[in-house]
Structure formats: C-alpha cells, structure tokens
mmCIF file of C-alpha atoms in Angstrom:
data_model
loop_
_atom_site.group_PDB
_atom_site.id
_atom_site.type_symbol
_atom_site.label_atom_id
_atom_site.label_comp_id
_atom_site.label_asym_id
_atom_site.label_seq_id
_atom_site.Cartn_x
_atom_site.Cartn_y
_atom_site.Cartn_z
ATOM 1 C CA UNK V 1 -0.639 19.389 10.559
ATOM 2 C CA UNK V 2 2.803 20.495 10.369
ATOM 3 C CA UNK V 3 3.921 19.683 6.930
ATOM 4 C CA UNK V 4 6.840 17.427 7.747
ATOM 5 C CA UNK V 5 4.938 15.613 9.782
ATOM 6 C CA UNK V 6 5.679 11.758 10.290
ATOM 7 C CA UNK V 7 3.065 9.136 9.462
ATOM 8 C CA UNK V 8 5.101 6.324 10.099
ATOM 9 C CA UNK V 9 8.764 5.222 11.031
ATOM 10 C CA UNK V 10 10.359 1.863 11.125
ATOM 11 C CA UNK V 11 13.813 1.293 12.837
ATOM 12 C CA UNK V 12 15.834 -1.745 13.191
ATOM 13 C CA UNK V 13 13.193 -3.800 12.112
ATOM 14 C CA UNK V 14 13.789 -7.834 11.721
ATOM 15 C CA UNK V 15 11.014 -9.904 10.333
ATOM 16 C CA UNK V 16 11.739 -13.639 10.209
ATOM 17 C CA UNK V 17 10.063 -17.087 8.973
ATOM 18 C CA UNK V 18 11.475 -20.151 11.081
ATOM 19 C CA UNK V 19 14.947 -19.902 10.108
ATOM 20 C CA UNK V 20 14.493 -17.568 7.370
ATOM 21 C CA UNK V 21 15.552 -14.246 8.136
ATOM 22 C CA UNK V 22 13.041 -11.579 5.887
ATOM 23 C CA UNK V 23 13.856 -8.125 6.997
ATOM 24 C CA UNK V 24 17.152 -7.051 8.309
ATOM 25 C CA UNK V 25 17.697 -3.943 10.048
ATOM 26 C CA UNK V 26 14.837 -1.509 8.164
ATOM 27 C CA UNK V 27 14.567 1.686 9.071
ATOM 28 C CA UNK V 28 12.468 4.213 7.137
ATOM 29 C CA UNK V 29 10.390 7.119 7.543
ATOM 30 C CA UNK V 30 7.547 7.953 5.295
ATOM 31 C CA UNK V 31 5.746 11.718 5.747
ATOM 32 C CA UNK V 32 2.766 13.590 5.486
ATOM 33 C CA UNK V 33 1.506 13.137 1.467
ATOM 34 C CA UNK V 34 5.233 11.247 0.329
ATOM 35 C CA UNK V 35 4.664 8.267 -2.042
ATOM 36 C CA UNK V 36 7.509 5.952 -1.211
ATOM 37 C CA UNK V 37 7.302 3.069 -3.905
ATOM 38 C CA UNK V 38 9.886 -0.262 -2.968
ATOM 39 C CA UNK V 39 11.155 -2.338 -5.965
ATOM 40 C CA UNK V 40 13.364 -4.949 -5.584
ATOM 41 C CA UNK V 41 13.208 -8.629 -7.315
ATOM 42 C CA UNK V 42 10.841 -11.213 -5.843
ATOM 43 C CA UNK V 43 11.380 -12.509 -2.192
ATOM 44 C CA UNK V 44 13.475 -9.219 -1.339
ATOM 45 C CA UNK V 45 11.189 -8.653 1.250
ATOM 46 C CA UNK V 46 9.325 -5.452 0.148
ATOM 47 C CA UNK V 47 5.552 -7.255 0.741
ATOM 48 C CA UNK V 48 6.528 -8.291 3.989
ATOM 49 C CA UNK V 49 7.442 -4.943 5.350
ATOM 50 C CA UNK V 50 4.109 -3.828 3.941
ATOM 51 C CA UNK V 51 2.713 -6.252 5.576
ATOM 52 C CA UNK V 52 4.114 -5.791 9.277
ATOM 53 C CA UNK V 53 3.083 -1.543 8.232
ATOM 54 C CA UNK V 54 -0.276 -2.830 8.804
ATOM 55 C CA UNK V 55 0.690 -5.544 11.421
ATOM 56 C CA UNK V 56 -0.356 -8.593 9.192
ATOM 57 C CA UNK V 57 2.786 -9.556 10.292
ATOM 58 C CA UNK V 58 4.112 -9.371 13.999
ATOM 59 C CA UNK V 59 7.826 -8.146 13.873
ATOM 60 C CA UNK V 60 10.349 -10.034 15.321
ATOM 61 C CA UNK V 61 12.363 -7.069 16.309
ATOM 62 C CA UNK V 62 12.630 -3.574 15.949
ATOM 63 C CA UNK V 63 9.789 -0.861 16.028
ATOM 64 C CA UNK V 64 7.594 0.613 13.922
ATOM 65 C CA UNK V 65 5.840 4.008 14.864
ATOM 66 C CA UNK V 66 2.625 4.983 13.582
ATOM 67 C CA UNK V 67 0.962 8.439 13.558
ATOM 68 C CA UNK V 68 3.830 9.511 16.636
ATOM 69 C CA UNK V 69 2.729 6.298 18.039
ATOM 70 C CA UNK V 70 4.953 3.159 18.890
ATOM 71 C CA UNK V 71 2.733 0.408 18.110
ATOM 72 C CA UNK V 72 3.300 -3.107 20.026
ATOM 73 C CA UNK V 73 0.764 -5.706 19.794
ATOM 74 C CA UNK V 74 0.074 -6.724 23.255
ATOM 75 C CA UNK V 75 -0.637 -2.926 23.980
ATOM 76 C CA UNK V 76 -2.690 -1.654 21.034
ATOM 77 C CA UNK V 77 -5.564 -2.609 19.309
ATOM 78 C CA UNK V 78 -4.607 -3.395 15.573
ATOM 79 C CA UNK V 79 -8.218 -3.380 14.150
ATOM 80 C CA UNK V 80 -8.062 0.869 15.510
ATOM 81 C CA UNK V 81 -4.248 0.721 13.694
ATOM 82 C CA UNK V 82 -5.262 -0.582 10.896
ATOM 83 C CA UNK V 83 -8.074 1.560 10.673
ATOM 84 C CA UNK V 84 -5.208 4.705 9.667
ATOM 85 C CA UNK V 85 -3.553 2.454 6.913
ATOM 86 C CA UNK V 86 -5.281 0.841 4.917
ATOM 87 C CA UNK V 87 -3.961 -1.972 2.150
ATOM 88 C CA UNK V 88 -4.867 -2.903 -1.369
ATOM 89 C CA UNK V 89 -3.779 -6.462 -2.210
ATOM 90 C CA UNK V 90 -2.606 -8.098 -5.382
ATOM 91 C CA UNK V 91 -5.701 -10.119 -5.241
ATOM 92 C CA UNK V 92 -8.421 -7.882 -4.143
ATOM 93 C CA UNK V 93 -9.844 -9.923 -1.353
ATOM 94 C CA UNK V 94 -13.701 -8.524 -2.561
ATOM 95 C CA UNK V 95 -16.176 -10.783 -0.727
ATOM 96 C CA UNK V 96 -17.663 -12.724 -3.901
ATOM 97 C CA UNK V 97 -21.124 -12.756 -1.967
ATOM 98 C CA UNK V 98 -21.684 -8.963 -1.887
ATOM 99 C CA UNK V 99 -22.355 -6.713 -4.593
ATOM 100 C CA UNK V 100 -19.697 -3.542 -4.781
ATOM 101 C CA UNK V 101 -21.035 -0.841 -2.687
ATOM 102 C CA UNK V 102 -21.786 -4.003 -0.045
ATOM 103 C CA UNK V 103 -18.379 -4.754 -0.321
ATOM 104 C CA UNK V 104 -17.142 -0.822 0.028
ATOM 105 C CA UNK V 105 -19.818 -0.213 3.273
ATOM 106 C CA UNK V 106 -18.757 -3.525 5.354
ATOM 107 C CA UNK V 107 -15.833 -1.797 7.506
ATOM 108 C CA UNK V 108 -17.381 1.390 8.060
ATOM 109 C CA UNK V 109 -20.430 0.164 9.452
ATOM 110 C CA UNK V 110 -19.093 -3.087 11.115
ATOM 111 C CA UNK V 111 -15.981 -1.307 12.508
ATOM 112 C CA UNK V 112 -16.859 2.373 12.771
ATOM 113 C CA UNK V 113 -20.309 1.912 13.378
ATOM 114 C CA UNK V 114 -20.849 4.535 10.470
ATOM 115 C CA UNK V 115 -24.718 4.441 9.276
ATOM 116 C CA UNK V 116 -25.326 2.332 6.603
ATOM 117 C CA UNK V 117 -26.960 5.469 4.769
ATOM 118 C CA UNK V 118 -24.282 7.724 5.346
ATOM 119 C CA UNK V 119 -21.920 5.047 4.711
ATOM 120 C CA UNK V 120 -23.903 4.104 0.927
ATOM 121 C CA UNK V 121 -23.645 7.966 0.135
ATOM 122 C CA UNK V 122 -19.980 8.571 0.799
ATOM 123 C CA UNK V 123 -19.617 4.697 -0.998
ATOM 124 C CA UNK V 124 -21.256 5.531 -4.073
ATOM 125 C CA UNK V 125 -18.772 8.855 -3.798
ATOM 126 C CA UNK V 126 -15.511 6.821 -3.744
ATOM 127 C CA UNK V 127 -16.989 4.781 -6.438
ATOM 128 C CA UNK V 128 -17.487 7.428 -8.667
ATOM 129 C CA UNK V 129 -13.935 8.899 -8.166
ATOM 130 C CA UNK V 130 -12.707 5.323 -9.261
ATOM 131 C CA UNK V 131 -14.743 5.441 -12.315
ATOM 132 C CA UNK V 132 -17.326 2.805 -10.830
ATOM 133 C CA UNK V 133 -19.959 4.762 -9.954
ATOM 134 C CA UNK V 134 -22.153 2.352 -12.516
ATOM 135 C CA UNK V 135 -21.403 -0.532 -11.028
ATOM 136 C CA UNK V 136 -22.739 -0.181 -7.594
ATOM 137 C CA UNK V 137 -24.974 -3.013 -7.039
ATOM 138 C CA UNK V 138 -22.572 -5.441 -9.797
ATOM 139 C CA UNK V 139 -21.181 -7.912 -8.026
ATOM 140 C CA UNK V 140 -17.683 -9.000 -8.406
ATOM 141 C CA UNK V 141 -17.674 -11.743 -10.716
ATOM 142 C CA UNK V 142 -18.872 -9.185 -13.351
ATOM 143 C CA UNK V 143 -15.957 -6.845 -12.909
ATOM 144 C CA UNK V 144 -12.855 -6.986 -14.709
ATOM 145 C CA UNK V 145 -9.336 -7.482 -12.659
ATOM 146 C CA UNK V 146 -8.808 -3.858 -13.235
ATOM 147 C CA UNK V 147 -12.334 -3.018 -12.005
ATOM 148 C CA UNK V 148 -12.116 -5.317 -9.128
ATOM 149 C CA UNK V 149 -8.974 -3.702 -8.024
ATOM 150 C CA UNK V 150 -10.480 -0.348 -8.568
ATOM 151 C CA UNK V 151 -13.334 -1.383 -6.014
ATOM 152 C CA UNK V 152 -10.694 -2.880 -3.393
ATOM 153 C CA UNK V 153 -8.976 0.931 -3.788
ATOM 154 C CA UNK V 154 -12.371 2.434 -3.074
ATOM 155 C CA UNK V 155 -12.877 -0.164 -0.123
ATOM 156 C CA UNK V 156 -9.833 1.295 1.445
ATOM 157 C CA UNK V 157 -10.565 4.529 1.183
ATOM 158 C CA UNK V 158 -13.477 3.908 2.715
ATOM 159 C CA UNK V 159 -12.239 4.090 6.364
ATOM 160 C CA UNK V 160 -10.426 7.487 5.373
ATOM 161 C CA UNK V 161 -7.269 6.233 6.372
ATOM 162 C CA UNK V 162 -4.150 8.077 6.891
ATOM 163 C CA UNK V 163 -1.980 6.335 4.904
ATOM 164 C CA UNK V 164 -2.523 3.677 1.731
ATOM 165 C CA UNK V 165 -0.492 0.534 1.065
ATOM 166 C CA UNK V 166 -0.068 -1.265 -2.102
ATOM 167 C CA UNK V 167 1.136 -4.397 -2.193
ATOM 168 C CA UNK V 168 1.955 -5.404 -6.112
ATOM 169 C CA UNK V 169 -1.741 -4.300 -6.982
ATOM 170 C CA UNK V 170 -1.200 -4.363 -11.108
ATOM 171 C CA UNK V 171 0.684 -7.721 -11.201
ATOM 172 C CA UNK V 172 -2.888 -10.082 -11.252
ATOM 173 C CA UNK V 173 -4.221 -7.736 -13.880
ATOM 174 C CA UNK V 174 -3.664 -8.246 -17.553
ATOM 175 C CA UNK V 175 -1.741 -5.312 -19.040
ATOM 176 C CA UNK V 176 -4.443 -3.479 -20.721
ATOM 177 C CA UNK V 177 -5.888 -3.252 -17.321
ATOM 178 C CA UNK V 178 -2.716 -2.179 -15.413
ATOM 179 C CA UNK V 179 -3.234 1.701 -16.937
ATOM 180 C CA UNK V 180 -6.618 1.999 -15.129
ATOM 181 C CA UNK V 181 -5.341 1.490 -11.214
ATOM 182 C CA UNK V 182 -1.859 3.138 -12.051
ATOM 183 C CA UNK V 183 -3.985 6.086 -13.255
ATOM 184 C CA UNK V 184 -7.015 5.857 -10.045
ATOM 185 C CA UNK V 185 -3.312 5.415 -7.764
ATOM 186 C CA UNK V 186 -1.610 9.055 -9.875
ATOM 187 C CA UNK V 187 -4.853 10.496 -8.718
ATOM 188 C CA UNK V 188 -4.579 9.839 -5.127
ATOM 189 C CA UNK V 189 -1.260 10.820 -5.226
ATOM 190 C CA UNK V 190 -2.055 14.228 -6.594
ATOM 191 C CA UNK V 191 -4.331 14.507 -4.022
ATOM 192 C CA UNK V 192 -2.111 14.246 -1.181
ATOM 193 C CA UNK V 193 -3.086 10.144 -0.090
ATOM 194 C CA UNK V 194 0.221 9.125 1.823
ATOM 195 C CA UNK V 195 1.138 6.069 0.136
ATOM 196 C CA UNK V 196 3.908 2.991 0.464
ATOM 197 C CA UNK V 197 3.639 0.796 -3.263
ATOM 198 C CA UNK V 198 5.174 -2.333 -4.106
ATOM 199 C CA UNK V 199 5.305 -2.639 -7.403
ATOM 200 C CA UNK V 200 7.281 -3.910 -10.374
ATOM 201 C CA UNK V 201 5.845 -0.808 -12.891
ATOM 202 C CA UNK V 202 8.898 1.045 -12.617
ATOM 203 C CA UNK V 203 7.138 4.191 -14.931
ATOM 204 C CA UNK V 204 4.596 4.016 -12.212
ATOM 205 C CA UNK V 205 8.146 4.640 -9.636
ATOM 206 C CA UNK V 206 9.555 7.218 -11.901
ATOM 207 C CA UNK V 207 6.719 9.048 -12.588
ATOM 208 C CA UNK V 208 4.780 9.227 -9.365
ATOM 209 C CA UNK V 209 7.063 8.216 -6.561
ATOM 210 C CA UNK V 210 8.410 10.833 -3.798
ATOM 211 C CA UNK V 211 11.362 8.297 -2.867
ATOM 212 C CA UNK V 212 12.236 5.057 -4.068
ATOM 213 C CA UNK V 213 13.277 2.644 -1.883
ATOM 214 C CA UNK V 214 15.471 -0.811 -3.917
ATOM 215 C CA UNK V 215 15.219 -3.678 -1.598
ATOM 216 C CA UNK V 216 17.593 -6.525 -1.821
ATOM 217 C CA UNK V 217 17.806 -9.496 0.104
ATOM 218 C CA UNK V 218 15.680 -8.456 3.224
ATOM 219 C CA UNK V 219 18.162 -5.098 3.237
ATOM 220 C CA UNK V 220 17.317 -1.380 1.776
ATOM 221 C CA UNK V 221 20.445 -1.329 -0.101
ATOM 222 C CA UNK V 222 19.495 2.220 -1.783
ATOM 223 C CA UNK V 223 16.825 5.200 -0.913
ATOM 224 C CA UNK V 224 16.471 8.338 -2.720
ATOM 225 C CA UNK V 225 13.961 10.642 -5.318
ATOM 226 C CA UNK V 226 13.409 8.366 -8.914
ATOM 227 C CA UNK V 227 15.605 10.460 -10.923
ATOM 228 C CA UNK V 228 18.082 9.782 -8.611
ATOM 229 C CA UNK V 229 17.549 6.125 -7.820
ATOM 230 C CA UNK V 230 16.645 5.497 -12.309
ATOM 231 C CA UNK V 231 19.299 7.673 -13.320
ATOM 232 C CA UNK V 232 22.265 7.643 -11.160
ATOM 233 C CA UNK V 233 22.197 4.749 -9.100
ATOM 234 C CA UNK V 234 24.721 5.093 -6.510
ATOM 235 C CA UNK V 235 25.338 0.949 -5.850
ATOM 236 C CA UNK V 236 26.148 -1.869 -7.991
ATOM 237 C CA UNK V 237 23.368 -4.255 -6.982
ATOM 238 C CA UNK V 238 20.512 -1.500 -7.978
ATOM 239 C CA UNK V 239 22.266 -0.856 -11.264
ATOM 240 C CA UNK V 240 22.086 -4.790 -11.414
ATOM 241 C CA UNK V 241 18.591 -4.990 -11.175
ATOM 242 C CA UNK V 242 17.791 -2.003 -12.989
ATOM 243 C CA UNK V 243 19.395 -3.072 -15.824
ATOM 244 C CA UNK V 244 17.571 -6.304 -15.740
ATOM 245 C CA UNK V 245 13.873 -4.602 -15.795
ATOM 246 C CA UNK V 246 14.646 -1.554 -17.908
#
C-alpha cells in the first residue's frame, strides 16, 4: 500500500432533511493511517457526514469514494461497504441480551461467516487490548459507560475494518470515564487505525488529530493540522467557536 494512499474521498456532497439542507458542498479526503477529527457546534452537520461515510444516510448529491471505489447504493452492497468502516456510536448500540464477547463475535460470524472459535479467540484478543479481557462473558448492564463503549470499540474492530468512525463517543459517558476511550482511541491511532472522530474533546483534537476539520452550518469552513486550526485560526467563525469551548 502506497503510503498516500486514499481510503476515502467525498466531493460535492449535499445531504438534506425535507427542506432542511445538512451538508453543503463537502469535499474531503482522508488517507492511509490520518486521524481527521470534525468539531463544530451542535447541528453543524459533522454526525451526518459520518453517517452517509458509512451510508446510514443516502446522499442527496455528490459522491463519496471508498477504498478507490465510487460507492452508489443501487450498485453496491452496503453491508460489504460497511464491512471496511466501521462506526462507534455515542450510545453503544451493545445488544443488552448478549454477554460481551457475544456481542463482539455477532458480525463476524453472521456476516463473514468467520468460525465462532476463531472468531471467540481473536474476540477475547480485541478485548484484552481494550482492557476488557475480564469481562468476557459480563453482560452489558454490568459495564460502566466507559466500559460499554470500550466493548462497542472492540465490536468494530472486530470486522478488521479499514477505516474507524466516531461519532461523539465520550459525550454519554461521565467525565471520569471519558479518559478511558480517549486513551483505547490514542492507541489505535498510534497504531495506524484510519480514523474520522466527532467529538467535542478538543485535547483529544489537539493531541491526536492528523487534520482538523471546523464544521459550520452544513459547510467545512476551515481544514488544516491542530496547531494550525487551535493556534492560528485562519477565519473568524472558527476563532468564534474556539473561543467559546477553550
């Protein structure tokens, strides 16, 4: 893999609600191992682009390439897409019914058809790299928010996707629980995990993003590295907001 290799690109992409118009016009690229994290203020749009990345949502316009690939839904199957990015959600989503590592095998076997030994094995793995590796057979009501969101991260990972979305994944937790994803998230991006964040934990942005993307209004108003974007914002409305959550 060449090392400026695209994972995905969005251009001119529109997104809207009935007569609400979301995204206007988004283009971005995001490569090979970048952590792009999108801050904005509420209803700027960034969870809906995250969402159409892993075609939750059906653009209105525009296109959005994954992996070299132009994806359009009448031509693709999404379940295979969404198999190379994978999403962690503000509210984990665990199935309440199944204990953790039943909750971290489910897509591999259903979707991949991976065996359900090989699929325990490489569960109980990701578990232990999220600090779970206890918890195995716990199920969900037991866990913590922080733990909880630390077995949706492992779920993802679970289908070894290409790329990693995180959409506001701290803001359910409690703060003393924030630290523990932030830190399981650092450690993915050390690794290499391609990664798109939404997040209002603007150390988090500083510390660990590649780019930062500030959304206004269903617009990317500015793009560029954190020290950049935190230090020397280049447009009003950034400077705006920044000085509002700083």
């Amino acid at each position: 893999m060449s090392e400026e290799q695209e994972m995905i690109r969005v251009e001119h992409l529109n997104k809207s609600f009935g007569e609400l118009h979301v995204l206007k016009d988004i283009d971005l690229t995001v490569k090979e191992s970048d952590v792009v994290v999108l801050i904005g203020a509420s209803g700027s749009g960034k969870s809906t682009l995250l969402r159409c990345l892993n075609f939750l949502e059906m653009k209105n316009s525009g296109s959005i390439i994954i992996g070299g690939e132009q994806i359009e839904k009448k031509s693709h199957d999404l379940n295979k897409i969404r198999q190379k990015v994978g999403m962690v959600f503000q509210h984990f989503n665990l199935f309440p019914h199944k204990t953790v590592i039943e909750n971290v095998i489910e897509a591999p076997t259903q979707v991949k058809g991976v065996k359900k030994s090989e699929a325990i094995k490489e569960g109980k793995a990701l578990l232990d790299k999220v600090g779970l590796g206890d918890k195995y057979d716990v199920y969900p009501s037991k866990l913590s928010g922080g733990q909880k969101q630390r077995v949706a991260i492992a779920r993802a990972l679970a289908m070894k996707p290409d790329v990693m979305l995180f959409d506001e994944p701290t803001s359910a937790l409690d703060p003393e629980l924030v630290n523990e994803v932030l830190t399981t998230m650092k450690e993915l991006a050390e690794e290499g995990m391609t990664m798109v964040v939404v997040t209002h934990e603007m150390g988090f942005a500083r510390e660990v993003a590649d780019w930062v993307v500030y959304m206004h209004e269903g617009r990317i108003v500015e793009y560029g590295h954190p020290d950049e974007i935190f230090n020397e914002p280049k447009e009003q409305r950034t400077k705006d907001f920044l000085s509002s959550v700083l």
